[in-house]
XYZ file of C-alpha atoms in Angstrom:
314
model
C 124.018 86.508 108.726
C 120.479 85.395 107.667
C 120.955 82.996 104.376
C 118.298 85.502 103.085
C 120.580 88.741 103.872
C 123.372 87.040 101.712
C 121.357 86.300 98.739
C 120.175 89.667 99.129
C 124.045 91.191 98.992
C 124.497 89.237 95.876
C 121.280 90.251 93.697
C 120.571 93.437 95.332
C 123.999 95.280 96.162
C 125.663 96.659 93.307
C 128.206 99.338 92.653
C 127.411 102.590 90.374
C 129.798 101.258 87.719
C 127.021 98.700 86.686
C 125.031 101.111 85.125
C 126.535 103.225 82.784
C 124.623 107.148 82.263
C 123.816 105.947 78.859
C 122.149 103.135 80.125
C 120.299 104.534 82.828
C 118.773 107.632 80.844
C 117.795 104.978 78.150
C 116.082 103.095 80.513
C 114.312 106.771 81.608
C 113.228 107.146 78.094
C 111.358 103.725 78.043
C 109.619 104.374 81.503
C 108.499 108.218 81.115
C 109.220 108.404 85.182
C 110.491 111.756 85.965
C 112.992 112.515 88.466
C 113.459 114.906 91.395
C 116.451 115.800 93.739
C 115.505 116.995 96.506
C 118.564 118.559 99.141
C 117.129 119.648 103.070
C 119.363 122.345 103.859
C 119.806 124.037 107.146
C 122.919 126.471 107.386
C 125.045 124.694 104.342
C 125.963 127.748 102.415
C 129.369 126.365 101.851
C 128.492 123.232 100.462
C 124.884 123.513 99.066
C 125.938 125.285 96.054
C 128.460 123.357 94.990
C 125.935 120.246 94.914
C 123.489 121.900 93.196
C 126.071 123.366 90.540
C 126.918 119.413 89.780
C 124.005 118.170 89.619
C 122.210 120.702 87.403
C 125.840 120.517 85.174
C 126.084 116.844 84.951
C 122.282 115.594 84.858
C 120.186 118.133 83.794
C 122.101 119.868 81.479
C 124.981 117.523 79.817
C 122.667 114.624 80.309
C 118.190 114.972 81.072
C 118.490 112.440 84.041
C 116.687 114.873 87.029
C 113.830 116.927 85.823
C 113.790 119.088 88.584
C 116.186 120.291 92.030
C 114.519 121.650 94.891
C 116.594 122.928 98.010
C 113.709 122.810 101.407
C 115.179 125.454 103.377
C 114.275 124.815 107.153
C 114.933 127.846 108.716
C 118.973 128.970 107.711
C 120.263 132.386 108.939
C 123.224 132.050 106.179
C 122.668 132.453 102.623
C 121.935 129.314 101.824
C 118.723 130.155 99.942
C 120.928 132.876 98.129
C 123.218 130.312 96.967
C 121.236 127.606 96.287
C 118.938 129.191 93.807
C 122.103 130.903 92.047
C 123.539 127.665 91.539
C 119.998 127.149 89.905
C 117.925 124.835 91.950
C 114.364 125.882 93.295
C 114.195 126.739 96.745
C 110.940 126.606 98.634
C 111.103 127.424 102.892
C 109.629 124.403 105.064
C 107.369 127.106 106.365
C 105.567 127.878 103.423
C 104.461 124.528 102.375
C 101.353 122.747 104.032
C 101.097 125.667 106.924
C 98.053 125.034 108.240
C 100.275 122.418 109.774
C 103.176 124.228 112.101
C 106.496 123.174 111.528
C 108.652 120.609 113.817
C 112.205 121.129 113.799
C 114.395 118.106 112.071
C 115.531 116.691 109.168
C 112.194 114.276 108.539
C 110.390 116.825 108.775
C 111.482 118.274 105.908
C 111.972 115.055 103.845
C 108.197 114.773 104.171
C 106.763 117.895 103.350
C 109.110 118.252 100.170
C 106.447 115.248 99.089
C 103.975 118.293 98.327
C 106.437 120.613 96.438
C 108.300 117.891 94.200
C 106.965 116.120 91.151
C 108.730 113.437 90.163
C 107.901 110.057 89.892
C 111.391 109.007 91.738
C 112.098 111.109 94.527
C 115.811 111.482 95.647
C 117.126 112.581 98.562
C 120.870 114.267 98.937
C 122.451 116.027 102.032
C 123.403 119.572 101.728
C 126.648 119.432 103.645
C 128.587 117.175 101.473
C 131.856 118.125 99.984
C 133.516 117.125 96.629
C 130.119 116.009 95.092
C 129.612 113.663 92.804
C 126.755 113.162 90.331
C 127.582 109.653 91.024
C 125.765 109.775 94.122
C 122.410 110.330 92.157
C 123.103 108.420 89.356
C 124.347 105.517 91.198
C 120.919 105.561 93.182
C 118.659 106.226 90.530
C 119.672 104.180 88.249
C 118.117 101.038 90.072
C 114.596 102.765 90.198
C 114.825 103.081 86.297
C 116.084 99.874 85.696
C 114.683 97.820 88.127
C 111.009 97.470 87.964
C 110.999 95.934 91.317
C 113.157 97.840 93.103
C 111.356 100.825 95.523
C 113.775 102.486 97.783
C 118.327 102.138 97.107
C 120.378 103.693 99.521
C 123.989 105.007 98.620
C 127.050 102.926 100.426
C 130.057 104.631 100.678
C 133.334 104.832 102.683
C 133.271 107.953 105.085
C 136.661 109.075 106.605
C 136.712 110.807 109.808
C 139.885 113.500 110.205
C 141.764 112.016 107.302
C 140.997 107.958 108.853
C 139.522 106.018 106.160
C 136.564 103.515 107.932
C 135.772 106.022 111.526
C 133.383 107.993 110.094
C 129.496 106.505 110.976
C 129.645 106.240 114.970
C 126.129 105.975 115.282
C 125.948 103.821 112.415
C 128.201 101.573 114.426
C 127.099 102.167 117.530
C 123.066 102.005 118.007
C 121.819 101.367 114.364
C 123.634 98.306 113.059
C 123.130 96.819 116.466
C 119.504 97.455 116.280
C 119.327 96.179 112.944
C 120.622 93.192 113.518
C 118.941 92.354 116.739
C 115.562 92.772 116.069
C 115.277 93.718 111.860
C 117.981 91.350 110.973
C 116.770 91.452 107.514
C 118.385 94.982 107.309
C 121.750 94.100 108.710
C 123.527 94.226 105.062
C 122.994 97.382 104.591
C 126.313 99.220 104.726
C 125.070 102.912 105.351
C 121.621 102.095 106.914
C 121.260 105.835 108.086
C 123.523 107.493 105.411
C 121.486 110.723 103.973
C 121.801 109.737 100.065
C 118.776 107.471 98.885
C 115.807 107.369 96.316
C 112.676 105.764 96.378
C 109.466 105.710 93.963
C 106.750 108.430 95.411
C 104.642 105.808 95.530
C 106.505 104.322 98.466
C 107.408 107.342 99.993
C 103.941 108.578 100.070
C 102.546 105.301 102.289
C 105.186 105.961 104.737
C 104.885 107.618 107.958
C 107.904 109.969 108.874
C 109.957 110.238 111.869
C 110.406 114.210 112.286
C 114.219 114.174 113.158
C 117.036 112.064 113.258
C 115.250 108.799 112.932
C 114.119 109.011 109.924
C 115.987 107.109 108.154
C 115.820 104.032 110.278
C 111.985 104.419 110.790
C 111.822 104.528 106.661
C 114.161 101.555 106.150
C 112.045 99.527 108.497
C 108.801 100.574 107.384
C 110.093 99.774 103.720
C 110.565 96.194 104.487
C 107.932 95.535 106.259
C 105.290 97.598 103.871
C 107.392 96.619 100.298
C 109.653 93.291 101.456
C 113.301 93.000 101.208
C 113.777 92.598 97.509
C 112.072 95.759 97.453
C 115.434 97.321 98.357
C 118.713 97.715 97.308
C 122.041 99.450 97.534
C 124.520 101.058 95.291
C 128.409 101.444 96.090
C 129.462 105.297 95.629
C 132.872 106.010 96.578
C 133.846 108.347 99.420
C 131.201 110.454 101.148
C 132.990 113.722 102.744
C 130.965 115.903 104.799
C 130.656 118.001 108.364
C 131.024 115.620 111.084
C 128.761 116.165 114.442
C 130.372 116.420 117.530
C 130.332 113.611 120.019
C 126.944 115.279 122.428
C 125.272 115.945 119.112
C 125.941 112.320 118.331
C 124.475 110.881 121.486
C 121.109 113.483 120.747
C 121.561 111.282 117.313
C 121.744 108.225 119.016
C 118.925 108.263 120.962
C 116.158 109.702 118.589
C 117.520 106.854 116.078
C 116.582 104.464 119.239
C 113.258 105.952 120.255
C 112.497 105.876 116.446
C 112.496 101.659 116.955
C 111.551 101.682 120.533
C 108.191 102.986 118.662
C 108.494 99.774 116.206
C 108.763 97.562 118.433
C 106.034 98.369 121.265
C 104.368 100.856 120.102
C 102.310 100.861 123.660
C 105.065 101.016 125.779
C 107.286 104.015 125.924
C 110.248 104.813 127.441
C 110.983 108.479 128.705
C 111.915 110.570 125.730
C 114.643 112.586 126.758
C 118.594 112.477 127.532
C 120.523 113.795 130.256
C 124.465 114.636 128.847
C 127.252 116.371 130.665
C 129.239 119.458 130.111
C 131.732 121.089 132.379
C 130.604 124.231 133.858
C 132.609 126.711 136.420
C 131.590 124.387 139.332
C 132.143 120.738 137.439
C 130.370 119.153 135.411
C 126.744 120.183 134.645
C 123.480 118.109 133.517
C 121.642 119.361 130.461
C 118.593 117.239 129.515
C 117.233 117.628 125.597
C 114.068 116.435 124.542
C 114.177 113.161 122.325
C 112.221 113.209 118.924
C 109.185 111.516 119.357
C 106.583 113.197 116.778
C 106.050 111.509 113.159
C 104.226 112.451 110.350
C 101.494 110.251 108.811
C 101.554 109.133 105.208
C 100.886 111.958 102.887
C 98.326 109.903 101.365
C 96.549 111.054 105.011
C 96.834 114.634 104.087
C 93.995 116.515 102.414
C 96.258 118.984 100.167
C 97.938 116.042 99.100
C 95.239 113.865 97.898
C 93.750 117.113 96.436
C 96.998 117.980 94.653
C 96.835 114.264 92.732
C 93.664 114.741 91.578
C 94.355 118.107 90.188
């Protein structure tokens, strides 16, 4: 490991124990930033509420830490727009904001356009499908934004059990993204969760980045973060225990290789390699090919984007 990367572990990796509530909504108070949590949902009525219900509870209501929940709905057939805003966050369809732009399906694409419906100052970023919630997992990744004045983007490590196995969850974690980290961004490689779906950044980070439209997005935003802000920039706060859905192994590999086109791009940006993957399922005459499409769109900075720029002024 890079003498850099360890320095970084000891001054920039700390656990959510190190700052109290107390501490962290006095430093809020001093600052005036204002906070948003923002939770893309796709088909989580089970879990989505639940969040929400904590959250509001525990940090808007016990304790003014998030100004405001919002719940991007990309397209569920469930109730999870029912649930969400009964649990009492605001819930706004991908479709209905920016439409003059038509909606990609993914995860960063939803990430990105929340830029235009949130407010706050600190912007972060919790997956709908977790289970036994914590308001740790916001605090704990907050807190770093509000006390830190140089710190720009913290990303929640945690263990993540798979089938009652501490340590097996994160297989593409494992498998393609620490690998790529440390090969060719070995500044990254102490991140613990490096694609985990809990982290908060300042808007005025978030807003110069460009964003992969699916599964890559969190790699494409770590990278981008160091190169555009510098390690120091970035940080990482200890949780606990992350519980959620896990994917099954083809949906991994669909995972796997957006996450690797997503730094294919970043590292020769003029040559590409075929973006698509052929996996295998058994059919009633053996096994049978079925080729998906690899994410390959991003989204520019939403400093790029008209009813963005317009919205600031206003």
């Amino acid at each position: 490991m890079l003498e850099e990367v360890e320095r970084w572990l000891r001054t920039r990796s700390w656990s959510v124990a190190d700052r109290p509530l107390h501490t962290v909504l006095a430093a809020k108070r001093v600052s005036g930033a204002t906070v948003s949590v923002v939770l893309p949902a796709l088909d989580e009525q089970e879990t989505v509420g639940e969040i929400v219900s904590v959250i509001r509870r525990d940090l808007v209501e016990r304790a003014p830490l998030v100004d405001e929940i919002v719940v991007v709905d990309s397209g569920s057939t469930d109730r999870t727009s029912e649930v969400a805003a009964a649990a009492g966050a605001r819930v706004v369809h991908r479709d209905a904001i920016l439409p003059r732009l038509p909606a990609l399906p993914g995860k960063g694409e939803v990430l990105w356009r929340s830029l235009l419906v949130t407010r706050g100052d600190v912007i972060c970023f919790v997956d709908a499908d977790l289970r036994e919630f914590s308001a740790d997992f916001v605090t704990g990744i907050v807190g770093p934004l509000l006390t830190e004045p140089d710190v720009q983007l913290v990303k929640a490590m945690y263990d993540r059990p798979l089938a009652g196995a501490a340590r097996q969850g994160g297989r593409v974690t494992e498998l393609m993204a620490r690998p790529l980290l440390n090969m060719h961004w070995p500044q990254l490689a102490g991140f613990v969760q490096p694609l985990g779906g809990e982290y908060a950044a300042r808007r005025s980070l978030l807003e110069q980045l460009p964003f992969p439209v699916g599964y890559g997005v969190e790699l494409g935003m770590l990278v981008d973060a160091l190169h555009l802000a510098g390690l120091d920039a970035l940080a990482q706060v200890d949780v606990g225990v992350r519980k959620h859905r896990h994917q099954d192994g083809q949906a991994l590999g669909r995972m796997a290789a957006a996450i690797y086109r997503t730094a294919q791009l970043r590292l020769a940006r003029g040559h590409l390699i075929r973006p698509a993957l052929t996996q295998f399922e058994r059919g009633e005459t053996g096994f049978e090919p079925r080729t998906y499409s690899v994410d390959t769109e991003e989204r520019p900075p939403m400093t790029e984007i008209a009813e963005y720029a317009a919205r600031r002024v206003a």
